[in-house]
Coordinates of C-alpha atoms in Angstrom, one line a residue:
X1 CA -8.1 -18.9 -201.8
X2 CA -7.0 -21.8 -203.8
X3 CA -3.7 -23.6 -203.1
X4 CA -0.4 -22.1 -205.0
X5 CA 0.6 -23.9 -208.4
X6 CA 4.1 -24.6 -208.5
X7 CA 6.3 -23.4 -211.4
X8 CA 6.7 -19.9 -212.0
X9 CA 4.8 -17.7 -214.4
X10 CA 5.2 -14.5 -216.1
X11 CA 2.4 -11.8 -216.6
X12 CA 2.7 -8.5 -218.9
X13 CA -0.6 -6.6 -217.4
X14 CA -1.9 -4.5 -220.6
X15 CA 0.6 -5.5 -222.7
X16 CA 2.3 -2.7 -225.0
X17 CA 1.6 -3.4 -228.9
X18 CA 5.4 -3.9 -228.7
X19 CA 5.6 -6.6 -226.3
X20 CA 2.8 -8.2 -228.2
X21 CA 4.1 -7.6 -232.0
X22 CA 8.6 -7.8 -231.2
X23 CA 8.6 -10.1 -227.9
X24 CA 5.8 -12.6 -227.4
X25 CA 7.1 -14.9 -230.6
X26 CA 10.6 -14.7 -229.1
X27 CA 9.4 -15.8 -225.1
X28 CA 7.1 -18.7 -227.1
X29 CA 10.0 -20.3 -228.7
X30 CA 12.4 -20.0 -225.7
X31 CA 9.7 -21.9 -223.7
X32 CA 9.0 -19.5 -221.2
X33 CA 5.4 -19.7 -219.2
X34 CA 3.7 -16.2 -219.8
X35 CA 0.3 -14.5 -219.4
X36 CA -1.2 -11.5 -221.1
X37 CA -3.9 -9.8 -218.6
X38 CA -6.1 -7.3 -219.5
X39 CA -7.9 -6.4 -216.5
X40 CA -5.4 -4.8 -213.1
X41 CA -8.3 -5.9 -210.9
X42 CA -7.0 -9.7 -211.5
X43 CA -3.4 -8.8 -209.9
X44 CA -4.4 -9.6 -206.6
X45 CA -5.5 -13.3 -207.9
X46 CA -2.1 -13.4 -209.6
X47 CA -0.5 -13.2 -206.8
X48 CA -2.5 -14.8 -204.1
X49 CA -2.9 -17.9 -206.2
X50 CA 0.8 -18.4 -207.8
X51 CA 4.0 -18.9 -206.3
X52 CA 6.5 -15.9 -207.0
X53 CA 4.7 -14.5 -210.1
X54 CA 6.7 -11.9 -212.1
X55 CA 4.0 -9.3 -213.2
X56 CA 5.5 -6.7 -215.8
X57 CA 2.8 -3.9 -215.4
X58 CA 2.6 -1.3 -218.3
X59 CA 1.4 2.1 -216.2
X60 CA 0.6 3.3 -219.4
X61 CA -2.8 1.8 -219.7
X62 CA -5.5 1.3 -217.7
X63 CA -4.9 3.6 -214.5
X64 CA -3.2 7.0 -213.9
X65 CA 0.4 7.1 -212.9
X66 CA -1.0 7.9 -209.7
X67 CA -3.4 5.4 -209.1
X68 CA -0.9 2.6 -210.7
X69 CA 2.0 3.8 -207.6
X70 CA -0.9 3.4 -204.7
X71 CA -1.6 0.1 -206.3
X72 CA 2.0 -0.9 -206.5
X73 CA 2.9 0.3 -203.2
X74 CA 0.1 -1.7 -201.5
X75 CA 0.9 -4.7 -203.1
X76 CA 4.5 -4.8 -202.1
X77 CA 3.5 -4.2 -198.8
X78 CA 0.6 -6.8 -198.2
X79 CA 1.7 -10.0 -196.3
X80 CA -0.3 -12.3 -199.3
X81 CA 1.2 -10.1 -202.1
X82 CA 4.3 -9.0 -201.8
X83 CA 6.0 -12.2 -202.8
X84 CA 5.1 -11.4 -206.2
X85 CA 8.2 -9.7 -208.2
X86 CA 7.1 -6.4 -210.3
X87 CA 8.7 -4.6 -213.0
X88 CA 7.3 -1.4 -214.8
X89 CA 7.1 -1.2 -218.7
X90 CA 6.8 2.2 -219.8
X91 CA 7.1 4.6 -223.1
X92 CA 7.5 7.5 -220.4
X93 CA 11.6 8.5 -220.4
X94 CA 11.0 10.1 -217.0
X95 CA 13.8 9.8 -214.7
X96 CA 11.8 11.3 -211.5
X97 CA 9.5 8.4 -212.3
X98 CA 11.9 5.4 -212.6
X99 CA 13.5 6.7 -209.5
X100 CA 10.2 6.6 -207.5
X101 CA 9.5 3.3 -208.8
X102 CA 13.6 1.9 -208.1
X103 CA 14.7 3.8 -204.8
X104 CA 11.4 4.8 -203.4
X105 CA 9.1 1.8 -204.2
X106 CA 12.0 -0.6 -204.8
X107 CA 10.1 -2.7 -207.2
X108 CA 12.6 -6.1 -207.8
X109 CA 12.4 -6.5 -211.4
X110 CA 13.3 -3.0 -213.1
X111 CA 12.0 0.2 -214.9
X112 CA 11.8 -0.5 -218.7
X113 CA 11.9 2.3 -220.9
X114 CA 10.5 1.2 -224.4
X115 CA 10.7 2.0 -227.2
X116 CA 9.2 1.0 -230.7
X117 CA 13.0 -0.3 -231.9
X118 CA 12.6 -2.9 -229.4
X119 CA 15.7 -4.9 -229.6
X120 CA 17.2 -3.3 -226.1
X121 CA 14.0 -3.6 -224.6
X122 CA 13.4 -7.2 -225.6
X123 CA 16.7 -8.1 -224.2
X124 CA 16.4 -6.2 -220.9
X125 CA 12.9 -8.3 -220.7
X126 CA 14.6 -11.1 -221.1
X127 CA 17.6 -10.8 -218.8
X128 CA 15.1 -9.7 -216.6
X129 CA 13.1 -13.3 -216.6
X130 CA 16.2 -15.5 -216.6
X131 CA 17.8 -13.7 -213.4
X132 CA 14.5 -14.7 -211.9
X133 CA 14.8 -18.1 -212.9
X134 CA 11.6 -18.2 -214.5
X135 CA 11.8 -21.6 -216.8
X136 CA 14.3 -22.8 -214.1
X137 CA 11.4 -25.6 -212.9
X138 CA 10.9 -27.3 -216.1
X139 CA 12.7 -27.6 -219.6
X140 CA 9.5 -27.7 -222.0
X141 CA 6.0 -26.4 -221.8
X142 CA 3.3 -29.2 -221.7
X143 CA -0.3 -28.3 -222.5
X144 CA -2.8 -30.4 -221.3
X145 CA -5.8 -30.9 -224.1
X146 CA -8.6 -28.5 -223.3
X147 CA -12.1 -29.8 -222.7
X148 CA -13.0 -31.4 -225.8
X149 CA -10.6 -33.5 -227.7
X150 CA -7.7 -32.7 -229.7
X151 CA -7.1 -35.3 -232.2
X152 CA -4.2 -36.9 -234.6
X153 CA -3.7 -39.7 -236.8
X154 CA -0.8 -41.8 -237.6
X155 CA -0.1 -44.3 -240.0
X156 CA 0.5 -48.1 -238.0
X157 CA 1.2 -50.9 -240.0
X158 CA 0.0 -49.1 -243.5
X159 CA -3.3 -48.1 -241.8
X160 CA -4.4 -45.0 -240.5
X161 CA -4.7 -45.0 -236.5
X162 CA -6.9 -42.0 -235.1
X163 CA -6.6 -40.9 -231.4
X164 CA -6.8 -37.7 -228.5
X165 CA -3.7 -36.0 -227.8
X166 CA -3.6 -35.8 -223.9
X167 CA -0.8 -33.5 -223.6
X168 CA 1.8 -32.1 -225.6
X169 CA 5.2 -30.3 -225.7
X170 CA 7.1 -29.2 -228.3
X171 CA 9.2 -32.6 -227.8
X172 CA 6.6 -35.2 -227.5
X173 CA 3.2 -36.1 -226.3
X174 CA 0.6 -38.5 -224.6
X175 CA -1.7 -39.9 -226.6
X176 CA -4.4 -42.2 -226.6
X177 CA -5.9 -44.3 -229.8
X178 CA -9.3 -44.4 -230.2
X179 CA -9.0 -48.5 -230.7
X180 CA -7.3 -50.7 -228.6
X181 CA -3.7 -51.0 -230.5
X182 CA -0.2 -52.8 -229.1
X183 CA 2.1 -50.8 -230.1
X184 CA 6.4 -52.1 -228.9
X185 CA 8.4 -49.8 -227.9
X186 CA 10.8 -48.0 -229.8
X187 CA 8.4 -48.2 -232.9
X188 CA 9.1 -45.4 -235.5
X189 CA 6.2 -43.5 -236.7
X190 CA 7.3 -42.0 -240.1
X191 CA 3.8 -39.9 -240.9
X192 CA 1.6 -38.8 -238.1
X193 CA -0.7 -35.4 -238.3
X194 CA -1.3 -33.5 -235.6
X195 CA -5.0 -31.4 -235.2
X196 CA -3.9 -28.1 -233.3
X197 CA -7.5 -25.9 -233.1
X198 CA -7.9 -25.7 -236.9
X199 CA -3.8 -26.4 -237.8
X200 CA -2.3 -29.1 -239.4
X201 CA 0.9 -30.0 -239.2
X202 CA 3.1 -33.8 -240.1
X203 CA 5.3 -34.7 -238.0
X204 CA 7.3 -38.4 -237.3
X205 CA 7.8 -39.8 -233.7
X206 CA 9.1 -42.7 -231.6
X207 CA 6.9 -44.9 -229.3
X208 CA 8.8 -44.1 -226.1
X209 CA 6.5 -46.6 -224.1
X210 CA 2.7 -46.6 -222.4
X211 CA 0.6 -46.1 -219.4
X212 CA -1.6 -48.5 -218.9
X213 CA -4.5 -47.7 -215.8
X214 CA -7.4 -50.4 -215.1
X215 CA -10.6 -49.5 -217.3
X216 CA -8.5 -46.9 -219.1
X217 CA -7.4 -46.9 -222.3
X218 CA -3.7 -47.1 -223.1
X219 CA -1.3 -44.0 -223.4
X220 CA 1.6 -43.7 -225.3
X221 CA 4.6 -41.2 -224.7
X222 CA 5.5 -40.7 -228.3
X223 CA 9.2 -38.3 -228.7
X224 CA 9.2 -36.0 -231.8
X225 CA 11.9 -37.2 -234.0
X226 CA 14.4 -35.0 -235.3
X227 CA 13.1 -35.2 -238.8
X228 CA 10.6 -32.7 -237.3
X229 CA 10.6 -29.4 -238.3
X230 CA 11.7 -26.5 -236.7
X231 CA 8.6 -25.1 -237.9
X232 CA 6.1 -27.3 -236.8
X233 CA 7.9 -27.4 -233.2
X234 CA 7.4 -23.2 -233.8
X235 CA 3.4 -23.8 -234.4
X236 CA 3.2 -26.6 -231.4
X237 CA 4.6 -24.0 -229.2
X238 CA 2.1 -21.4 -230.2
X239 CA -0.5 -23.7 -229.8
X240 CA 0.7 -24.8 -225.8
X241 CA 0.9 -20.7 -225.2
X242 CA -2.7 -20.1 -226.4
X243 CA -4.0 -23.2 -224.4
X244 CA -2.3 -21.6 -221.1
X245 CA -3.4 -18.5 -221.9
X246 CA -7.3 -20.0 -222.7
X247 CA -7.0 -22.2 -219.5
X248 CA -5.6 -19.0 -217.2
X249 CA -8.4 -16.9 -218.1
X250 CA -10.7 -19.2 -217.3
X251 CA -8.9 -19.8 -214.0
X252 CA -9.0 -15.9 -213.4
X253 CA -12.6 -15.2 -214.3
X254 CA -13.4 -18.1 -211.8
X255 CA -12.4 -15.8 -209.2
X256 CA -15.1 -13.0 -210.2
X257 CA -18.0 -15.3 -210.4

């Protein structure tokens, strides 16, 4: 077993076209950390590997309603799983079944009766993640670049200045330039683009300062300035959730090998 990341996470386990279409655009831009799993055999990992996981499970999909309440009830039981906090999304309005899943099975997180207006279940969802203080252990969502380089360019001294993004949030990022460059503090950056897989997007920045590490090249902590878009903050969040996501699969399907 490898050792538990810090930070908590959020996982919707065969995710309703709902969830995906009405909810997922909303969790992005309130920064929350979430996982879409497609496979109920990788619950176990979830929550061996990750420290208080909530897992919304859609019994819907992918097992019967039987099947899903054998699985459920084990996992609340077992010592290396039951730390994990479950809710159940459903388009079943079955009282017997939500109180099996509330009194009997005593799931932490809820029943969740959907429905295709989405607005009360979107907010239930969401009360759901802040009572479990699931964006408590960080403000903004940094994604590290995957293997590969992610690239930019910004205009120094009326002359373009390419460079790797090392990490990025939807307020700033680490860079590094691909020639050695001394760059003060406090410089503005009025035009620098930004290579997300495939998306462009402009953005301006201040040079909050560097790292400097022997036989490395410099990084610079550049801050988005508020002449950045709310849009382009919008597509740098999308762009962190589908790097999670990419980097959590491969994470999961390491576990299957």
């Amino acid at each position: 077993m490898i050792p538990r990341v810090s930070g908590k996470k959020v996982f919707f386990v065969y995710p309703h076209n709902v969830i995906r279409e009405k909810l997922i655009q909303e969790l992005i831009d309130r920064e929350y950390e979430f996982y879409l799993i497609n496979d109920h055999n990788k619950i176990e990992s979830i929550c061996e590997n990750y420290k208080s996981p909530l897992i919304f499970i859609n019994i819907d999909k992918g097992l019967k309603e039987s099947e899903w309440e054998r699985r459920i009830r084990l996992l609340s039981e077992n010592e290396q799983t039951r730390h994990a906090n479950f809710g159940i999304l459903t388009f079943h309005n079955n009282e017997k079944l939500s109180k099996k899943y509330l009194m009997d099975i005593m799931v932490p997180c809820g029943f969740i009766q959907l429905k295709q207006e989405m607005k009360l279940s979107t907010d239930i969802i969401i009360k759901t993640m802040a009572a479990n203080e699931m964006n408590n252990d960080r403000k903004y969502l940094r994604a590290k670049s995957n293997s590969g380089c992610t690239r930019f360019n910004a205009c120094i001294m009326n002359k373009i200045e390419h460079g790797c993004i090392v990490d990025i949030s939807s307020v700033g990022m680490a860079v590094c330039f691909d020639k050695n460059l001394t760059i003060a503090k406090n410089s503005y950056l009025p035009d620098v683009q930004l290579k997300l897989k495939g998306v462009l997007l402009n953005v301006s920045a201040v040079v909050l300062g560097c790292r400097e590490s022997e036989g490395e090249k410099t990084e610079y902590i550049l801050k988005f300035s508020n002449r950045t878009s709310s849009s382009s903050r919008s597509k740098i969040r999308a762009y962190i959730n589908m790097t999670l996501q990419q980097n959590m699969e491969k994470k999961l399907n390491l576990q299957y090998v």
